[in-house]
Short mmCIF file of C-alpha atoms and ligand atoms in Angstrom, two decimals:
data_model
loop_
_atom_site.label_atom_id
_atom_site.label_comp_id
_atom_site.label_asym_id
_atom_site.label_seq_id
_atom_site.Cartn_x
_atom_site.Cartn_y
_atom_site.Cartn_z
CA MET A 1 21.67 -46.11 -38.39
CA ILE A 2 23.56 -45.57 -34.80
CA GLY A 3 23.49 -41.85 -36.72
CA LYS A 4 19.52 -41.90 -36.43
CA ARG A 5 19.86 -43.47 -33.18
CA CYS A 6 22.26 -40.32 -32.05
CA LEU A 7 19.88 -38.27 -34.00
CA VAL A 8 16.44 -39.90 -31.59
CA ILE A 9 18.79 -39.27 -28.59
CA LEU A 10 19.94 -35.71 -28.91
CA PHE A 11 16.52 -35.33 -30.24
CA GLY A 12 15.31 -36.37 -27.35
CA ALA A 13 17.24 -34.63 -24.56
CA LEU A 14 16.87 -31.32 -26.35
CA LEU A 15 12.77 -31.83 -25.89
CA ALA A 16 14.05 -32.75 -21.79
CA GLY A 17 15.82 -29.68 -22.02
CA LEU A 18 13.77 -27.87 -23.27
CA GLY A 19 10.42 -29.78 -20.31
CA PHE A 20 13.04 -28.91 -17.71
CA ALA A 21 13.86 -25.21 -18.70
CA CYS A 22 10.02 -24.44 -19.01
CA GLY A 23 9.48 -26.25 -15.44
CA ALA A 24 12.16 -23.60 -14.43
CA GLN A 25 10.58 -21.01 -15.23
CA ALA A 26 6.92 -21.50 -14.44
CA GLN A 27 8.68 -22.48 -11.18
CA GLN A 28 10.99 -18.55 -10.94
CA GLN A 29 6.75 -17.56 -12.02
CA LYS A 30 5.26 -18.72 -8.75
CA THR A 31 8.34 -17.03 -6.72
CA PRO A 32 6.67 -14.18 -5.18
CA ILE A 33 7.11 -10.69 -6.15
CA ILE A 34 7.79 -8.45 -3.61
CA GLY A 35 6.69 -5.27 -2.45
CA ILE A 36 9.34 -3.62 -0.47
CA PRO A 37 12.05 -0.01 -1.04
CA HIS A 38 14.81 -1.06 -3.18
CA ASP A 39 17.84 0.47 -3.27
CA TRP A 40 18.27 4.42 -5.35
CA GLN A 41 13.95 3.81 -5.41
CA MET A 42 12.80 7.44 -6.56
CA GLY A 43 9.04 6.61 -6.96
CA PHE A 44 6.77 5.72 -5.22
CA ALA A 45 6.40 1.19 -4.25
CA GLY A 46 3.57 -0.34 -6.97
CA PRO A 47 1.27 1.34 -7.59
CA TYR A 48 -0.15 -2.57 -6.68
CA THR A 49 -4.43 -1.65 -5.69
CA PRO A 50 -6.44 0.93 -7.81
CA VAL A 51 -6.04 3.53 -4.71
CA MET A 52 -2.27 3.96 -4.86
CA ALA A 53 -3.08 3.99 -8.70
CA LYS A 54 -5.18 6.95 -8.18
CA LEU A 55 -2.77 8.19 -5.66
CA GLU A 56 0.39 8.08 -7.76
CA SER A 57 -1.31 10.16 -11.07
CA LEU A 58 -2.52 13.46 -7.97
CA HIS A 59 0.59 13.13 -6.77
CA ASP A 60 1.84 13.34 -10.39
CA LEU A 61 -0.57 16.40 -10.63
CA LEU A 62 0.22 18.36 -7.83
CA LEU A 63 4.53 17.81 -8.37
CA VAL A 64 3.45 19.70 -12.18
CA ILE A 65 1.47 22.37 -10.48
CA ILE A 66 4.05 23.36 -7.81
CA THR A 67 7.17 23.29 -10.21
CA LEU A 68 5.26 26.25 -12.57
CA ILE A 69 4.22 27.86 -9.63
CA SER A 70 7.73 27.65 -7.64
CA ILE A 71 9.14 28.24 -11.20
CA PHE A 72 6.75 30.97 -12.02
CA VAL A 73 7.57 33.24 -7.70
CA LEU A 74 11.40 32.19 -8.56
CA ALA A 75 10.78 34.07 -11.83
CA LEU A 76 9.28 37.43 -10.58
CA LEU A 77 11.40 37.64 -7.61
CA LEU A 78 14.86 38.00 -9.68
CA TYR A 79 12.53 39.89 -12.19
CA VAL A 80 12.16 42.23 -9.05
CA VAL A 81 15.68 41.89 -7.77
CA TRP A 82 16.74 43.59 -11.66
CA ARG A 83 14.54 45.43 -12.26
CA PHE A 84 13.91 47.82 -8.67
CA HIS A 85 17.46 47.38 -8.36
CA ALA A 86 18.60 50.92 -6.44
CA SER A 87 21.07 52.10 -10.40
CA ARG A 88 17.42 51.03 -12.60
CA HIS A 89 15.46 52.71 -9.82
CA PRO A 90 17.14 55.38 -7.73
CA THR A 91 13.79 56.82 -6.72
CA PRO A 92 10.94 54.34 -5.16
CA THR A 93 7.40 54.05 -6.47
CA THR A 94 4.81 55.31 -4.26
CA THR A 95 2.12 52.67 -5.10
CA THR A 96 -0.14 50.91 -2.46
CA HIS A 97 -2.44 49.83 -4.10
CA ASN A 98 -3.70 48.30 -7.56
CA THR A 99 -7.21 46.71 -7.60
CA VAL A 100 -6.74 44.91 -11.20
CA LEU A 101 -4.05 43.06 -9.64
CA GLU A 102 -5.34 42.21 -6.46
CA ILE A 103 -8.12 40.46 -7.18
CA ALA A 104 -5.53 38.36 -9.93
CA TRP A 105 -3.81 37.04 -6.49
CA THR A 106 -7.27 36.25 -4.69
CA ILE A 107 -8.96 34.50 -7.63
CA ILE A 108 -5.94 32.88 -9.18
CA PRO A 109 -4.75 30.68 -6.50
CA ILE A 110 -8.15 29.99 -5.90
CA LEU A 111 -8.49 28.78 -8.81
CA ILE A 112 -5.26 26.28 -8.40
CA LEU A 113 -6.99 25.43 -5.06
CA VAL A 114 -10.39 24.26 -7.16
CA VAL A 115 -8.42 22.26 -9.94
CA ILE A 116 -6.27 20.11 -6.95
CA ALA A 117 -9.41 20.00 -4.48
CA ILE A 118 -11.43 17.99 -7.46
CA PRO A 119 -9.65 15.22 -7.77
CA SER A 120 -8.15 14.94 -3.58
CA PHE A 121 -11.48 15.05 -2.38
CA ARG A 122 -12.54 12.61 -5.87
CA LEU A 123 -9.59 10.24 -3.91
CA LEU A 124 -10.46 11.00 -1.02
CA TYR A 125 -14.28 9.12 -1.05
CA PHE A 126 -13.26 6.23 -3.79
CA GLY A 127 -10.45 4.85 -0.71
CA ASP A 128 -12.96 5.34 1.59
CA LYS A 129 -16.02 2.65 1.49
CA ALA A 130 -15.17 -0.80 -0.58
CA GLN A 131 -17.59 -0.99 -3.14
CA ASP A 132 -19.24 -4.91 -3.72
CA ALA A 133 -16.40 -6.12 -1.24
CA ALA A 134 -15.90 -9.61 -1.19
CA MET A 135 -14.21 -9.97 2.10
CA THR A 136 -14.02 -8.19 5.51
CA ILE A 137 -10.30 -8.83 7.49
CA LYS A 138 -10.70 -6.95 10.92
CA VAL A 139 -6.91 -5.23 11.66
CA THR A 140 -6.17 -4.97 15.13
CA GLY A 141 -3.34 -2.97 16.40
CA HIS A 142 -1.55 -4.45 19.46
CA GLN A 143 1.63 -3.32 21.58
CA TRP A 144 3.29 -4.78 19.25
CA TYR A 145 1.79 -6.69 16.92
CA TRP A 146 -1.31 -7.22 14.78
CA THR A 147 -3.90 -9.47 14.79
CA TYR A 148 -5.97 -9.75 11.75
CA GLU A 149 -9.76 -11.74 12.22
CA TYR A 150 -11.05 -13.32 8.83
CA PRO A 151 -15.25 -12.45 10.38
CA ASP A 152 -16.96 -13.85 7.43
CA GLN A 153 -14.23 -16.36 6.14
CA GLY A 154 -16.09 -18.58 9.53
CA ASN A 155 -14.08 -15.71 12.71
CA PHE A 156 -10.73 -17.16 12.50
CA ALA A 157 -8.10 -14.98 13.56
CA VAL A 158 -4.39 -15.08 13.14
CA ASP A 159 -1.34 -12.67 15.53
CA SER A 160 1.02 -11.20 13.34
CA ARG A 161 4.62 -11.09 15.00
CA ILE A 162 7.90 -10.42 13.36
CA LEU A 163 10.19 -13.15 13.06
CA PRO A 164 12.87 -12.61 15.81
CA GLU A 165 16.32 -10.74 15.07
CA ALA A 166 17.57 -14.56 16.59
CA ASP A 167 16.58 -16.26 13.76
CA ARG A 168 17.39 -13.96 10.86
CA VAL A 169 20.16 -16.77 9.70
CA LYS A 170 16.93 -18.90 8.71
CA LEU A 171 14.73 -16.65 6.88
CA LYS A 172 13.96 -17.53 3.35
CA PRO A 173 14.76 -15.15 0.73
CA ASP A 174 10.65 -13.83 0.40
CA GLN A 175 11.05 -12.95 4.01
CA PRO A 176 13.43 -9.62 4.39
CA ARG A 177 14.81 -8.84 8.16
CA GLN A 178 13.18 -6.43 10.00
CA LEU A 179 9.42 -7.48 7.79
CA ALA A 180 9.13 -10.82 7.88
CA VAL A 181 6.05 -11.79 10.26
CA ASP A 182 5.91 -15.34 11.70
CA GLU A 183 1.33 -15.30 10.59
CA GLU A 184 0.72 -12.91 7.19
CA MET A 185 -2.54 -11.68 6.41
CA VAL A 186 -3.46 -13.26 2.96
CA ILE A 187 -6.08 -12.78 0.87
CA PRO A 188 -7.24 -13.71 -2.34
CA ALA A 189 -5.81 -11.84 -5.71
CA ASN A 190 -8.12 -9.69 -7.37
CA ALA A 191 -10.60 -9.45 -4.85
CA VAL A 192 -12.25 -6.23 -3.41
CA VAL A 193 -11.60 -6.85 0.13
CA ARG A 194 -11.78 -4.07 3.11
CA ILE A 195 -10.22 -3.60 5.73
CA ILE A 196 -11.75 -2.24 9.55
CA GLY A 197 -9.21 -1.61 11.35
CA THR A 198 -9.09 -0.67 15.85
CA ALA A 199 -6.36 -0.81 18.00
CA ALA A 200 -6.42 -2.56 21.78
CA ASP A 201 -4.26 -0.35 23.72
CA SER A 202 -2.45 2.99 21.75
CA MET A 203 -2.91 4.13 18.54
CA HIS A 204 -1.27 1.82 14.97
CA GLY A 205 -1.46 2.48 11.11
CA TRP A 206 -1.65 0.01 9.40
CA THR A 207 -0.02 1.21 6.45
CA VAL A 208 1.29 -1.08 3.09
CA TRP A 209 3.27 0.72 0.30
CA GLY A 210 2.12 0.39 -2.52
CA PHE A 211 -1.57 0.11 -1.21
CA GLY A 212 -2.14 3.60 -1.00
CA ILE A 213 -3.45 3.13 2.12
CA LYS A 214 -2.77 4.55 5.88
CA LYS A 215 -5.07 3.50 8.44
CA THR A 216 -4.50 4.90 11.96
CA VAL A 217 -6.65 2.72 14.26
CA ILE A 218 -7.78 3.59 17.69
CA PRO A 219 -8.94 2.11 20.64
CA GLY A 220 -12.82 1.96 20.83
CA ARG A 221 -13.26 3.58 17.22
CA LEU A 222 -13.64 1.46 13.72
CA ASN A 223 -11.88 3.28 10.33
CA GLU A 224 -12.41 1.69 7.81
CA GLY A 225 -10.53 1.32 3.92
CA TRP A 226 -10.02 -1.42 0.73
CA ILE A 227 -7.78 -2.94 -0.97
CA GLN A 228 -7.60 -5.08 -4.45
CA VAL A 229 -4.65 -6.65 -5.09
CA PRO A 230 -3.97 -8.27 -8.56
CA LYS A 231 -0.68 -9.58 -8.58
CA GLU A 232 -0.09 -12.65 -6.50
CA GLY A 233 2.90 -12.04 -4.08
CA ILE A 234 4.04 -10.65 -0.44
CA TYR A 235 3.69 -6.78 0.25
CA PHE A 236 5.31 -5.25 3.16
CA GLY A 237 4.57 -2.69 5.27
CA GLN A 238 5.31 -1.04 8.65
CA CYS A 239 3.68 0.67 11.74
CA SER A 240 2.88 4.74 10.63
CA GLN A 241 1.90 5.49 13.95
CA ILE A 242 4.38 6.04 17.20
CA CYS A 243 2.99 3.34 19.92
CA GLY A 244 5.86 2.61 22.08
CA ASN A 245 9.30 1.18 22.35
CA ALA A 246 8.95 -1.54 19.76
CA HIS A 247 6.99 0.20 17.30
CA ALA A 248 9.61 -0.46 14.71
CA TYR A 249 8.80 -4.04 15.30
CA MET A 250 5.85 -4.87 14.34
CA PRO A 251 5.73 -4.88 10.80
CA ILE A 252 2.88 -5.79 7.99
CA ALA A 253 3.13 -8.37 5.50
CA VAL A 254 0.11 -8.98 3.10
CA ARG A 255 1.00 -12.42 1.31
CA VAL A 256 -2.18 -12.23 -2.35
CA VAL A 257 -2.65 -16.18 -3.35
CA SER A 258 -5.00 -17.31 -6.13
CA LYS A 259 -8.78 -17.98 -4.66
CA ASP A 260 -7.89 -21.91 -4.47
CA GLU A 261 -5.02 -21.17 -2.03
CA PHE A 262 -7.00 -18.92 0.08
CA ASP A 263 -9.45 -20.88 0.99
CA LYS A 264 -7.06 -24.22 1.71
CA TRP A 265 -5.71 -21.82 3.70
CA ALA A 266 -8.36 -20.23 5.67
CA ALA A 267 -9.73 -24.23 5.66
CA GLU A 268 -6.39 -24.60 7.20
CA LYS A 269 -6.59 -21.99 9.80
CA LYS A 270 -10.23 -22.72 10.71
CA LYS A 271 -9.61 -26.21 11.79
CA ALA A 272 -6.17 -25.28 13.66
CA ALA A 273 -8.90 -22.69 15.17
CA GLY A 274 -11.10 -26.10 16.17
CA LEU A 275 -13.81 -24.10 13.99
CA MET A 276 -16.28 -26.45 12.41
CA PRO A 277 -17.60 -25.82 8.24
CA ALA A 278 -20.06 -23.02 8.47
CA THR A 279 -22.93 -25.64 6.98
CA SER A 280 -22.51 -28.24 10.46
CA VAL A 281 -22.29 -24.51 12.64
CA ALA A 282 -25.97 -24.23 11.25
CA SER A 283 -27.39 -27.76 11.94
CA ALA A 284 -25.43 -28.34 15.14
CA ALA A 285 -26.85 -24.65 16.80
CA PRO A 286 -28.75 -25.16 19.51
CA PRO A 287 -32.49 -24.24 18.56
CA ALA A 288 -32.81 -20.31 19.86
CA ASN A 289 -35.44 -19.63 22.84
CA ARG A 290 -38.96 -17.99 21.96
CU1 LIG B 301 3.54 1.81 15.74
#
């Protein structure tokens, strides 16, 4: 009887342990991935977006092409050094032209450039404009912080500043020093987000590693790009355009969350900004002058 009870208790403890382990795992899965460079990293960060995936494959193609060209040129040089050495070739040749050779060394490089240009232009146009964007975020670069406006989410804005150095002891594990900010850009996972960028003072560069986006933002102009990040997590970037003495201290942090979490966050920001929900704005609007 006692043995049976012991067995039941043991089984219960085992189940509880399993449940705890699963809970811990679920908790662990919720921990955001941090898109930051790591020690001994060899390749690019990511790819975290479709543009970056295509950018990486273009890079790989170019790496193959330039490696083959470099090996070919090196082999030619070594052959010339060996073949036309004074000991093997005492009387220099008087040849000045070779039509076949000249056509070949004009046509082949043109073909190589065309092979490079086709995927390059395709990628340029792919990353240029968002197709069927779910939302738009306007990025404004300031000396030395970023403002993110959400015009189609109630038109609220957040200012994103680096967390001060003095506070680094308080930084959480997902807040790397010199990269963590007080207000991240928050976007829903999988959504196509159109980024339009401008600057308020000098030029800045909105660049996030692994996103394949590097938008130079210029006062008086709007530059467009887009991102679509399937994986939830926090991703980091930095200003990539020298913009003054705190250029190194205006990092970029993008938090990718579920749609529900994003809606909750947007509602909070709207409330904090004193903005009414879209429906009451429409009903409360004064009649238009006719
Ligand atoms: Cu800068």
